[in-house]
Amino acid sequence: MQLSKSSQYAIRILAYMVDYKDSKLLNATELSETLLIPYKFLTKIMTEVVKSGLVISIRGRDGGYCFAKPPSEIKVNEILTIFNDSIKDEQCVLGIGFCNGMCKCALHDQWMEPKHLMQKMFQESTLEEIAGRGCKI
Amino acid sequence: MQLSKSSQYAIRILAYMVDYKDSKLLNATELSETLLIPYKFLTKIMTEVVKSGLVISIRGRDGGYCFAKPPSEIKVNEILTIFNDSIKDEQCVLGIGFCNGMCKCALHDQWMEPKHLMQKMFQESTLEEIAGRGCKI
DNA sequence: TTTTAATTCTACCTTTAAGTAGTAATTATT
DNA sequence: AATAATTACTACTTAAAGGTAGAATTAAAA
Ligand code: SF4
Ligand code: SF4
């Protein structure tokens, strides 16, 4: 019952980057050290994030990462989508897979509410919003 | 964002068993075939469920499984506990791990509500209840 | 133009979850 | 007592997630 490490790390990275969105590029070494995320894993993840279009990377000396669009316009769900962790409508706790109106599994009714809350949480929260709360780790 | 296969299967198996709780023992072959769960995996899972004390197994010819206590007294959460899938209070979407009141992660506040709903769902639902709903797969 | 610091690419390694195989132990039936 | 049908045990295999290594590429700065 957790997001994948890739999604977890990506959210933390981008949330951290919000604070520097107008000031400077953040490079992988700095992100890795302050967020305590393995450097090589971080770069692998960020390469995917860059390919998704959320972030721009500048290669070479003095390079780093910055947002491709304002973090106020980036929904958390967009990050999850990159790693295929977005919660789909048909996704079930029990993961049976053939969930339609006809045949629902034993926990279906009670699962709907927390599922929708999580979908809402991910689809409506922007990076800007969540970065404003909590501490920066 | 899903339960482990072990927990998923165990819930389905026990929910199915509720319908036969007073009539007969159910054996692994029958459970495996009707629930489409790999036989060898099913027996492995059931051995753990038996060890947990929720279910009794009768070995040898005409053997099988039956409940050790009425399914109306078995909470879904007891099943999850066997496979270490129970949702702990300190468990986070972002899984950072040092979640205390002092330092909360970016999604903490929004995560609390669905988390509590899921905990409630698992801790309060009995096998009897969930078996009454949905179809038997 | 060389050096240096950065990302990206390709490939691999490690750990965990999921699943399989074979055999031993147990028990009712014949 | 032998047989057949059942669970339990031990060990292995496979697949996926998580993580690492090293070289290639890029671009600023000296
Ligand atoms: S029946 Fe409902 S709870 Fe079960 S798998 Fe389908 S959507 Fe999920
Ligand atoms: S701060 Fe809250 S949401 Fe984040 S890991 Fe801790 S408990 Fe979970």
Coordinates of C-alpha atoms (C1' of nucleotides) and ligand atoms in Angstrom, one line a residue:
Chain A
M1 CA 0.0 0.0 0.0
Q2 CA 2.6 2.5 -1.0
L3 CA 3.8 4.3 -4.0
S4 CA 6.8 3.0 -5.8
K5 CA 10.2 4.5 -4.7
S6 CA 10.5 6.2 -8.0
S7 CA 7.3 8.1 -7.5
Q8 CA 8.1 8.8 -3.8
Y9 CA 11.5 10.2 -4.7
A10 CA 10.2 12.2 -7.7
I11 CA 7.6 13.9 -5.6
R12 CA 10.1 14.8 -2.9
I13 CA 12.6 16.0 -5.5
L14 CA 10.1 18.2 -7.3
A15 CA 8.6 19.5 -4.1
Y16 CA 12.1 20.5 -3.0
M17 CA 12.8 22.2 -6.3
V18 CA 9.8 24.5 -5.9
D19 CA 11.7 26.6 -3.4
Y20 CA 14.4 27.3 -6.0
K21 CA 12.1 27.6 -9.0
D22 CA 13.2 31.2 -9.8
S23 CA 16.6 31.3 -8.3
K24 CA 18.9 28.7 -9.8
L25 CA 19.3 25.3 -11.4
L26 CA 19.5 22.4 -9.0
N27 CA 21.9 19.6 -10.0
A28 CA 21.7 15.9 -9.2
T29 CA 24.6 15.9 -6.7
E30 CA 23.0 18.6 -4.6
L31 CA 19.5 17.0 -4.8
S32 CA 21.0 13.6 -3.9
E33 CA 22.9 14.9 -0.9
T34 CA 20.2 17.1 0.6
L35 CA 17.3 14.6 0.0
L36 CA 19.4 11.5 0.8
I37 CA 18.4 9.8 -2.4
P38 CA 21.1 7.5 -4.1
Y39 CA 22.7 9.6 -6.7
K40 CA 22.6 7.1 -9.5
F41 CA 19.0 6.3 -8.8
L42 CA 18.1 10.0 -8.7
T43 CA 19.6 10.7 -12.1
K44 CA 17.8 7.7 -13.6
I45 CA 14.5 9.0 -12.2
M46 CA 15.1 12.6 -13.3
T47 CA 15.9 11.5 -16.8
E48 CA 12.4 10.0 -17.0
V49 CA 10.9 13.2 -15.5
V50 CA 12.7 15.2 -18.1
K51 CA 11.4 13.0 -20.9
S52 CA 7.9 13.5 -19.5
G53 CA 8.2 17.2 -20.1
L54 CA 7.7 18.4 -16.5
V55 CA 11.3 19.4 -16.1
I56 CA 14.0 20.7 -18.3
S57 CA 17.6 19.7 -18.0
I58 CA 20.6 21.7 -18.9
R59 CA 23.6 19.5 -19.5
G60 CA 27.2 20.3 -19.1
R61 CA 29.0 22.5 -16.7
D62 CA 26.7 24.5 -14.4
G63 CA 23.8 22.5 -15.7
G64 CA 21.0 21.1 -13.7
Y65 CA 17.2 20.8 -13.6
C66 CA 14.4 23.3 -13.6
F67 CA 10.7 23.3 -14.2
A68 CA 9.4 23.4 -17.7
K69 CA 6.2 25.0 -16.4
P70 CA 5.2 26.7 -13.2
P71 CA 4.9 24.3 -10.3
S72 CA 1.5 25.8 -9.6
E73 CA 0.4 24.2 -12.8
I74 CA 1.9 20.7 -12.1
K75 CA -0.4 18.2 -10.5
V76 CA 1.1 15.5 -8.3
N77 CA -0.7 13.0 -10.5
E78 CA 1.4 14.0 -13.5
I79 CA 4.4 12.7 -11.6
L80 CA 2.7 9.5 -10.7
T81 CA 1.7 9.0 -14.3
I82 CA 5.4 8.9 -15.4
F83 CA 6.0 5.9 -13.2
N84 CA 2.6 4.3 -13.9
D85 CA 1.5 4.8 -10.3
S86 CA -1.5 6.8 -11.0
I87 CA -4.6 5.3 -9.4
K88 CA -6.9 4.1 -12.1
D89 CA -10.6 3.9 -11.7
E90 CA -10.7 0.2 -12.2
Q91 CA -7.9 -0.4 -9.7
C92 CA -8.9 -2.5 -6.8
V93 CA -7.5 -3.3 -3.4
L94 CA -7.8 -6.9 -4.3
G95 CA -6.5 -6.4 -7.8
I96 CA -8.7 -9.0 -9.3
G97 CA -8.8 -7.1 -12.5
F98 CA -12.3 -7.6 -13.8
C99 CA -14.1 -4.9 -11.9
N100 CA -17.2 -3.8 -13.6
G101 CA -20.6 -2.8 -12.2
M102 CA -21.7 -6.4 -12.6
C103 CA -19.3 -8.3 -10.5
K104 CA -17.6 -6.5 -7.7
C105 CA -15.3 -8.0 -5.2
A106 CA -16.0 -8.3 -1.5
L107 CA -14.5 -5.0 -0.5
H108 CA -15.6 -2.9 -3.4
D109 CA -18.0 -0.6 -1.7
Q110 CA -15.8 0.3 1.1
W111 CA -12.8 0.7 -1.1
M112 CA -14.4 3.4 -3.3
E113 CA -14.3 6.2 -0.8
P114 CA -10.6 6.1 0.1
K115 CA -9.7 5.4 -3.5
H116 CA -11.6 8.5 -4.7
L117 CA -10.0 10.6 -1.9
M118 CA -6.6 9.5 -3.1
Q119 CA -7.3 10.1 -6.7
K120 CA -8.6 13.6 -5.7
M121 CA -5.5 14.2 -3.6
F122 CA -3.2 13.4 -6.5
Q123 CA -5.2 14.9 -9.2
E124 CA -6.0 18.2 -7.5
S125 CA -2.9 18.9 -5.5
T126 CA -0.3 21.0 -7.3
L127 CA 3.4 20.9 -6.6
E128 CA 3.3 24.5 -5.4
E129 CA 0.6 23.6 -2.8
I130 CA 2.2 20.6 -1.3
A131 CA 5.6 22.3 -1.2
G132 CA 4.1 24.9 0.9
R133 CA 3.3 22.4 3.6
G134 CA 5.5 20.1 5.6
C135 CA 9.2 20.1 5.8
K136 CA 11.5 19.8 2.9
I137 CA 12.5 16.3 2.9
Chain B
M1 CA -0.8 1.1 -4.1
Q2 CA -2.1 -2.4 -3.7
L3 CA -2.1 -5.1 -1.2
S4 CA 0.4 -8.0 -1.8
K5 CA -0.8 -10.9 -3.8
S6 CA -0.7 -13.0 -0.6
S7 CA -3.1 -10.7 1.2
Q8 CA -5.3 -10.4 -1.9
Y9 CA -5.5 -14.1 -2.3
A10 CA -6.0 -14.8 1.4
I11 CA -8.9 -12.4 1.6
R12 CA -10.6 -14.0 -1.4
I13 CA -10.0 -17.5 -0.1
L14 CA -11.4 -16.8 3.3
A15 CA -14.3 -14.7 1.9
Y16 CA -15.2 -17.7 -0.3
M17 CA -14.9 -20.1 2.6
V18 CA -17.5 -18.2 4.6
D19 CA -20.3 -19.7 2.4
Y20 CA -19.3 -23.2 3.5
K21 CA -18.4 -22.5 7.0
D22 CA -21.0 -24.9 8.5
S23 CA -21.2 -27.4 5.7
K24 CA -17.9 -28.9 4.8
L25 CA -14.1 -28.7 4.7
L26 CA -12.7 -27.0 1.6
N27 CA -9.5 -28.4 0.2
A28 CA -6.7 -26.7 -1.6
T29 CA -7.5 -28.2 -5.0
E30 CA -11.1 -27.0 -4.9
L31 CA -10.1 -23.5 -3.7
S32 CA -7.4 -23.2 -6.3
E33 CA -9.7 -24.2 -9.2
T34 CA -12.7 -22.1 -8.3
L35 CA -10.7 -19.1 -7.3
L36 CA -8.1 -19.4 -10.1
I37 CA -5.2 -19.1 -7.7
P38 CA -2.1 -21.2 -8.4
Y39 CA -2.4 -24.4 -6.3
K40 CA 1.1 -24.3 -4.9
F41 CA 0.9 -20.7 -4.0
L42 CA -2.4 -21.2 -2.4
T43 CA -1.2 -24.0 -0.1
K44 CA 1.8 -21.9 0.8
I45 CA -0.5 -19.0 1.8
M46 CA -2.9 -21.2 3.6
T47 CA -0.2 -22.8 5.7
E48 CA 0.6 -19.3 7.0
V49 CA -3.0 -18.6 7.6
V50 CA -3.3 -21.8 9.6
K51 CA -0.2 -20.9 11.6
S52 CA -1.8 -17.5 12.4
G53 CA -4.7 -19.4 14.1
L54 CA -7.5 -18.0 11.9
V55 CA -8.1 -21.3 10.2
I56 CA -7.7 -25.0 11.1
S57 CA -6.4 -27.5 8.7
I58 CA -7.2 -31.2 8.7
R59 CA -4.5 -33.2 6.9
G60 CA -4.9 -36.5 5.1
R61 CA -7.7 -37.9 3.1
D62 CA -10.9 -35.9 3.2
G63 CA -8.9 -33.1 4.8
G64 CA -9.1 -29.4 4.1
Y65 CA -9.5 -26.1 5.8
C66 CA -12.2 -24.6 8.0
F67 CA -12.4 -21.6 10.3
A68 CA -11.0 -21.7 13.8
K69 CA -13.5 -19.1 14.9
P70 CA -16.7 -17.7 13.4
P71 CA -16.0 -15.5 10.4
S72 CA -18.2 -12.9 12.0
E73 CA -15.4 -12.5 14.5
I74 CA -12.6 -12.3 12.0
K75 CA -11.6 -8.8 11.0
V76 CA -10.0 -8.4 7.5
N77 CA -7.1 -6.7 9.2
E78 CA -6.2 -9.9 10.9
I79 CA -5.5 -11.4 7.5
L80 CA -3.4 -8.5 6.5
T81 CA -1.4 -8.7 9.6
I82 CA -0.3 -12.2 8.7
F83 CA 1.4 -10.9 5.6
N84 CA 2.6 -7.7 7.2
D85 CA 0.3 -5.6 5.0
S86 CA -1.7 -4.0 7.8
I87 CA -1.6 -0.2 7.5
K88 CA 0.4 1.3 10.3
D89 CA -0.2 4.7 11.7
E90 CA 3.2 5.9 10.8
Q91 CA 2.9 4.6 7.2
C92 CA 3.2 7.3 4.6
V93 CA 2.4 7.6 1.0
L94 CA 5.9 8.9 0.5
G95 CA 7.3 6.4 2.9
I96 CA 10.0 8.7 4.2
G97 CA 9.9 6.9 7.5
F98 CA 10.5 9.6 10.1
C99 CA 7.0 10.8 10.4
N100 CA 6.2 12.4 13.6
G101 CA 4.2 15.5 14.5
M102 CA 7.3 17.7 14.2
C103 CA 8.3 17.0 10.6
K104 CA 5.6 16.0 8.2
C105 CA 6.1 15.4 4.5
A106 CA 4.5 17.4 1.7
L107 CA 1.4 15.2 1.4
H108 CA 0.8 14.4 5.0
D109 CA -2.3 16.3 5.7
Q110 CA -4.2 15.0 2.7
W111 CA -3.0 11.5 3.2
M112 CA -4.4 11.2 6.7
E113 CA -8.0 10.9 5.6
P114 CA -7.8 8.1 3.1
K115 CA -5.4 6.3 5.3
H116 CA -7.8 6.4 8.2
L117 CA -10.6 5.3 6.0
M118 CA -8.6 2.3 4.9
Q119 CA -7.5 1.4 8.4
K120 CA -11.1 1.6 9.4
M121 CA -12.2 -0.5 6.5
F122 CA -9.8 -3.2 7.4
Q123 CA -10.1 -3.1 11.1
E124 CA -13.8 -3.0 11.3
S125 CA -15.0 -5.2 8.4
T126 CA -15.5 -8.8 9.3
L127 CA -15.1 -11.6 6.9
E128 CA -18.8 -12.4 7.3
E129 CA -19.7 -8.9 6.3
I130 CA -17.6 -8.6 3.2
A131 CA -18.5 -12.1 2.1
G132 CA -22.2 -11.0 2.0
R133 CA -21.4 -8.5 -0.7
G134 CA -20.0 -8.8 -4.1
C135 CA -19.5 -11.9 -6.1
K136 CA -17.5 -14.9 -4.9
I137 CA -14.3 -14.4 -6.7
Chain C
dT1 C1' 41.3 24.1 -27.3
dT2 C1' 41.5 21.8 -23.1
dT3 C1' 39.5 21.0 -18.8
dT4 C1' 35.8 20.4 -15.9
dA5 C1' 31.3 19.6 -14.3
dA6 C1' 27.2 18.3 -15.5
dT7 C1' 23.3 15.0 -17.7
dT8 C1' 22.3 10.7 -20.4
dC9 C1' 22.8 6.1 -22.0
dT10 C1' 23.6 1.2 -21.7
dA11 C1' 24.3 -2.4 -19.0
dC12 C1' 24.5 -4.7 -15.0
dC13 C1' 23.8 -6.2 -9.9
dT14 C1' 20.8 -6.9 -5.7
dT15 C1' 16.7 -7.6 -3.2
dT16 C1' 12.1 -8.8 -2.8
dA17 C1' 7.7 -10.6 -4.3
dA18 C1' 5.5 -14.2 -6.8
dG19 C1' 5.3 -18.7 -8.2
dT20 C1' 6.9 -23.8 -8.8
dA21 C1' 8.7 -28.6 -7.7
dG22 C1' 9.3 -32.5 -5.1
dT23 C1' 9.0 -34.9 -1.0
dA24 C1' 7.5 -35.9 3.7
dA25 C1' 3.9 -36.4 7.0
dT26 C1' -0.9 -37.4 8.0
dT27 C1' -5.3 -39.7 7.9
dA28 C1' -9.6 -41.9 6.0
dT29 C1' -10.9 -45.7 3.2
dT30 C1' -10.4 -50.2 1.3
Chain D
dA1 C1' -1.6 -53.2 5.8
dA2 C1' -1.8 -50.8 1.6
dT3 C1' -3.6 -47.0 -0.9
dA4 C1' -5.2 -42.7 -2.0
dA5 C1' -5.9 -38.0 -0.8
dT6 C1' -4.7 -34.5 1.6
dT7 C1' -1.6 -30.6 4.1
dA8 C1' 3.3 -29.1 5.4
dC9 C1' 8.1 -28.5 4.6
dT10 C1' 12.3 -27.4 2.0
dA11 C1' 14.2 -25.6 -1.7
dC12 C1' 14.3 -23.7 -6.0
dT13 C1' 13.0 -20.5 -10.1
dT14 C1' 11.2 -16.3 -12.2
dA15 C1' 9.9 -11.6 -12.6
dA16 C1' 9.9 -7.0 -11.0
dA17 C1' 11.6 -3.3 -8.2
dG18 C1' 15.3 -1.0 -6.6
dG19 C1' 19.9 0.4 -7.1
dT20 C1' 24.8 0.7 -9.2
dA21 C1' 28.9 1.3 -12.6
dG22 C1' 31.1 3.2 -16.3
dA23 C1' 31.4 5.4 -20.4
dA24 C1' 29.4 8.8 -23.7
dT25 C1' 27.6 13.3 -24.4
dT26 C1' 27.1 18.2 -23.6
dA27 C1' 28.4 22.9 -22.6
dA28 C1' 30.6 26.5 -19.7
dA29 C1' 34.9 28.3 -18.3
dA30 C1' 39.8 28.7 -18.2
Ligands
SF4_1 S1 -14.7 -5.1 -7.4 FE1 -14.2 -3.0 -6.7 S2 -12.7 -3.3 -5.0 FE2 -12.8 -5.2 -6.2 S3 -11.2 -5.1 -7.7 FE3 -13.0 -4.3 -8.7 S4 -13.0 -2.1 -8.3 FE4 -11.5 -3.0 -6.9
SF4_2 S1 4.8 13.0 7.0 FE1 2.7 12.1 6.9 S2 2.4 11.5 4.8 FE2 4.6 11.9 5.1 S3 5.5 9.9 5.5 FE3 5.0 10.8 7.5 S4 3.0 10.1 8.0 FE4 3.3 9.7 5.8

